[in-house]
């Protein structure tokens, strides 16, 4: 399993997959809690353990992948994700340890000893190896960064949202993030009324996501271009291109 299987920055794929796993795991937890004691061990073995283990493993790889992406962008939150990756790696070990030593009074000792993290080919690795993470030095002064779904981050490149169309009517996101410790305020302004923003201003400690959608009742009757201006209070600004594909 590779952290590149689910994209962290296209089509919201990684977050969607993780939300699905969380919903399944939460449901399994609720059922487990409602069962009589004499049924809990069997349900844990057959349903709750594999469900929870898969959820945690997916979250582990996705969090590690986001950490490396955010570190490359200089996001202050990259270090938080590094710490969360380490906690998830430990949670995976604890879950296997519970199956081996606590479940059914230790009846299934060594049942979950097989390594399952760090595969690079068909042969199992000798030990579980946590996915690599990166930690960065975060300066004290606030510095705004902006990234869009499927693009590089600014400063450093042109920002363009993936195309909008009236058939799927997608919504896209813009992340306004901090590259420092001190907070800052920002504003977001659309160039046309048919470009709809989930928020027009905010205060950023680590990061804030702006969801962008199109009001198709007001959209132009031909392919339309617009932009969104993101400005830091008393500081830099950047524009994000918006393209509405209308055949």
Coordinates of C-alpha atoms in Angstrom, one line a residue:
X1 CA 0.0 0.0 0.0
X2 CA 1.4 3.3 -1.0
X3 CA 0.6 6.8 0.3
X4 CA 0.4 7.8 -3.4
X5 CA -2.6 5.5 -4.0
X6 CA -5.0 8.3 -2.8
X7 CA -4.3 11.7 -4.0
X8 CA -4.1 14.4 -1.3
X9 CA -4.7 17.3 -3.7
X10 CA -7.0 16.1 -6.5
X11 CA -10.7 15.5 -6.4
X12 CA -10.6 15.5 -2.6
X13 CA -9.9 11.7 -3.0
X14 CA -7.9 11.0 0.1
X15 CA -10.3 12.8 2.5
X16 CA -13.3 11.1 0.8
X17 CA -11.7 7.6 1.2
X18 CA -10.8 8.3 4.8
X19 CA -14.3 9.6 5.6
X20 CA -15.8 6.4 4.2
X21 CA -13.5 4.3 6.4
X22 CA -14.3 6.4 9.5
X23 CA -18.1 6.0 8.9
X24 CA -17.7 2.2 8.7
X25 CA -15.4 2.0 11.7
X26 CA -17.7 4.2 13.8
X27 CA -20.7 2.0 12.9
X28 CA -18.7 -1.1 13.9
X29 CA -17.8 0.5 17.2
X30 CA -21.5 1.3 17.9
X31 CA -22.6 -2.2 17.2
X32 CA -19.8 -3.6 19.4
X33 CA -20.8 -1.4 22.3
X34 CA -24.4 -2.6 22.0
X35 CA -23.6 -6.3 22.1
X36 CA -23.8 -8.6 25.1
X37 CA -20.4 -9.5 26.6
X38 CA -20.5 -13.0 25.4
X39 CA -20.7 -11.8 21.7
X40 CA -18.2 -9.1 21.8
X41 CA -15.0 -11.2 21.3
X42 CA -16.3 -12.8 18.2
X43 CA -17.5 -9.5 16.7
X44 CA -14.2 -7.9 17.5
X45 CA -12.3 -10.7 15.7
X46 CA -14.5 -10.8 12.6
X47 CA -15.7 -7.2 12.2
X48 CA -14.4 -4.5 14.5
X49 CA -10.7 -5.4 14.3
X50 CA -10.4 -5.6 10.5
X51 CA -12.5 -2.5 10.1
X52 CA -10.7 -0.4 12.7
X53 CA -7.3 -1.7 11.5
X54 CA -8.0 -0.7 7.9
X55 CA -9.3 2.8 9.0
X56 CA -6.2 3.4 11.0
X57 CA -3.8 2.2 8.3
X58 CA -5.5 4.3 5.7
X59 CA -5.3 7.4 8.0
X60 CA -1.6 6.6 8.7
X61 CA -0.6 6.6 5.0
X62 CA -2.8 9.6 4.1
X63 CA -1.6 11.7 7.0
X64 CA 2.1 10.9 6.2
X65 CA 1.5 11.8 2.6
X66 CA -0.1 15.1 3.6
X67 CA 2.7 15.8 5.9
X68 CA 5.3 15.5 3.1
X69 CA 3.1 17.7 0.8
X70 CA 2.6 20.3 3.5
X71 CA 6.3 20.3 4.5
X72 CA 7.2 21.0 0.9
X73 CA 4.7 23.9 0.9
X74 CA 6.2 25.2 4.2
X75 CA 2.9 24.9 6.1
X76 CA 3.1 25.3 9.9
X77 CA 0.7 22.4 10.2
X78 CA 3.2 20.0 8.7
X79 CA 4.7 19.3 12.1
X80 CA 1.3 18.6 13.6
X81 CA 0.7 15.9 10.9
X82 CA 4.2 14.4 11.6
X83 CA 3.2 14.0 15.3
X84 CA -0.2 12.6 14.3
X85 CA 1.5 10.0 12.0
X86 CA 3.6 8.8 14.9
X87 CA 0.6 8.5 17.1
X88 CA -1.3 6.5 14.4
X89 CA 1.7 4.2 14.0
X90 CA 1.6 3.6 17.8
X91 CA -2.2 3.1 17.7
X92 CA -1.8 0.4 15.1
X93 CA 0.8 -1.4 17.3
X94 CA -1.6 -1.1 20.3
X95 CA -4.5 -2.6 18.3
X96 CA -2.5 -5.6 17.3
X97 CA -1.2 -6.0 20.9
X98 CA -4.7 -6.0 22.2
X99 CA -5.7 -8.7 19.8
X100 CA -2.6 -10.8 20.8
X101 CA -2.7 -10.4 24.5
X102 CA -6.0 -9.0 25.9
X103 CA -8.7 -10.3 23.6
X104 CA -10.3 -13.5 25.0
X105 CA -7.7 -13.4 27.8
X106 CA -4.8 -13.9 25.5
X107 CA -6.2 -16.8 23.5
X108 CA -5.0 -15.4 20.2
X109 CA -1.3 -14.7 21.1
X110 CA 0.8 -14.0 18.0
X111 CA -2.3 -14.0 15.8
X112 CA -1.5 -10.4 14.6
X113 CA 2.3 -10.6 14.5
X114 CA 2.6 -10.5 10.7
X115 CA 4.1 -7.2 9.5
X116 CA 1.7 -5.1 7.4
X117 CA 3.3 -1.6 7.2
X118 CA 6.1 -0.7 4.8
X119 CA 5.6 -3.0 1.9
X120 CA 7.6 -2.2 -1.3
X121 CA 7.1 -5.5 -3.1
X122 CA 5.3 -8.8 -2.6
X123 CA 7.6 -10.0 0.2
X124 CA 6.6 -8.8 3.7
X125 CA 9.1 -6.4 5.3
X126 CA 11.0 -7.8 8.4
X127 CA 9.4 -5.2 10.7
X128 CA 6.6 -2.6 10.5
X129 CA 8.2 0.6 9.4
X130 CA 6.4 3.9 9.8
X131 CA 6.1 6.0 6.6
X132 CA 8.6 8.7 6.4
X133 CA 7.6 12.2 7.7
X134 CA 9.2 15.6 7.5
X135 CA 9.4 18.2 10.2
X136 CA 10.2 21.8 9.4
X137 CA 11.4 24.9 11.3
X138 CA 8.5 27.4 11.6
X139 CA 9.5 31.0 11.9
X140 CA 7.8 33.3 14.4
X141 CA 6.5 35.9 11.9
X142 CA 3.3 35.1 10.0
X143 CA 3.5 34.4 6.3
X144 CA 0.6 33.7 4.1
X145 CA 0.6 30.7 1.7
X146 CA -2.1 29.7 -0.7
X147 CA -2.7 26.4 -2.5
X148 CA -5.6 25.1 -4.6
X149 CA -6.9 21.7 -5.3
X150 CA -4.6 20.0 -7.8
X151 CA -2.0 22.8 -8.0
X152 CA 1.3 23.9 -6.6
X153 CA 1.3 26.4 -3.7
X154 CA 1.9 30.1 -3.8
X155 CA 4.5 31.6 -3.4
X156 CA 6.0 29.6 -6.2
X157 CA 3.5 29.1 -9.0
X158 CA 0.3 30.2 -10.8
X159 CA -2.9 29.1 -9.0
X160 CA -5.7 27.7 -11.1
X161 CA -8.7 25.8 -9.8
X162 CA -9.7 22.6 -11.7
X163 CA -12.5 23.3 -14.2
X164 CA -16.1 23.7 -13.2
X165 CA -18.9 22.2 -15.3
X166 CA -22.7 22.3 -15.1
X167 CA -23.1 18.5 -15.3
X168 CA -21.2 17.5 -12.2
X169 CA -21.4 20.8 -10.5
X170 CA -18.3 20.2 -8.4
X171 CA -17.1 22.4 -5.6
X172 CA -13.3 23.1 -5.4
X173 CA -11.2 24.3 -2.5
X174 CA -8.5 26.9 -1.8
X175 CA -6.3 26.5 1.3
X176 CA -5.1 29.7 2.9
X177 CA -2.3 28.6 5.3
X178 CA 0.3 29.9 7.6
X179 CA 4.0 29.5 7.2
X180 CA 4.8 31.1 10.5
X181 CA 3.6 31.0 14.2
X182 CA 1.8 34.3 14.5
X183 CA -1.7 34.4 13.2
X184 CA -2.9 36.7 10.3
X185 CA -6.2 37.8 8.8
X186 CA -7.2 37.4 5.2
X187 CA -10.0 38.4 2.8
X188 CA -11.3 36.6 -0.3
X189 CA -13.0 38.4 -3.1
X190 CA -14.6 36.9 -6.3
X191 CA -14.5 38.8 -9.6
X192 CA -18.1 37.9 -10.5
X193 CA -21.3 37.1 -8.6
X194 CA -21.5 33.6 -10.1
X195 CA -18.4 32.6 -8.2
X196 CA -19.6 31.6 -4.8
X197 CA -17.2 31.4 -1.8
X198 CA -17.9 29.6 1.5
X199 CA -16.2 32.5 3.4
X200 CA -15.0 36.0 2.5
X201 CA -12.6 36.5 5.4
X202 CA -11.0 34.8 8.3
X203 CA -8.2 34.5 10.8
X204 CA -5.5 31.9 10.2
X205 CA -3.7 30.2 13.0
X206 CA -2.6 27.2 10.9
X207 CA -4.9 27.0 7.9
X208 CA -8.4 27.6 6.6
X209 CA -10.1 26.1 3.6
X210 CA -12.4 28.1 1.3
X211 CA -14.9 26.1 -0.7
X212 CA -15.7 27.5 -4.2
X213 CA -18.8 26.7 -6.2
X214 CA -20.6 28.2 -9.2
X215 CA -24.1 29.7 -9.1
X216 CA -25.2 28.2 -12.5
X217 CA -28.3 30.4 -12.6
X218 CA -26.0 33.5 -12.9
X219 CA -23.1 31.8 -14.8
X220 CA -22.4 33.2 -18.3
X221 CA -24.0 31.3 -21.2
X222 CA -20.6 30.6 -22.7
X223 CA -17.3 29.4 -21.3
X224 CA -16.5 31.8 -18.5
X225 CA -13.3 32.9 -16.8
X226 CA -13.0 34.7 -13.5
X227 CA -10.7 34.9 -10.5
X228 CA -10.6 35.0 -6.8
X229 CA -8.3 37.5 -5.0
X230 CA -6.9 36.3 -1.7
X231 CA -5.3 39.1 0.3
X232 CA -3.6 39.1 3.7
X233 CA -4.5 42.1 5.8
X234 CA -1.9 44.8 5.1
X235 CA 0.3 42.3 3.2
X236 CA 0.6 40.2 0.0
X237 CA -2.2 39.1 -2.3
X238 CA -2.6 36.5 -5.0
X239 CA -5.2 35.7 -7.6
X240 CA -6.7 32.2 -8.3
X241 CA -8.1 31.6 -11.8
X242 CA -11.6 30.2 -12.1
X243 CA -12.7 28.5 -15.3
X244 CA -16.4 27.5 -16.0
X245 CA -16.7 25.1 -18.9
X246 CA -20.1 25.7 -20.5
X247 CA -20.5 23.8 -23.9

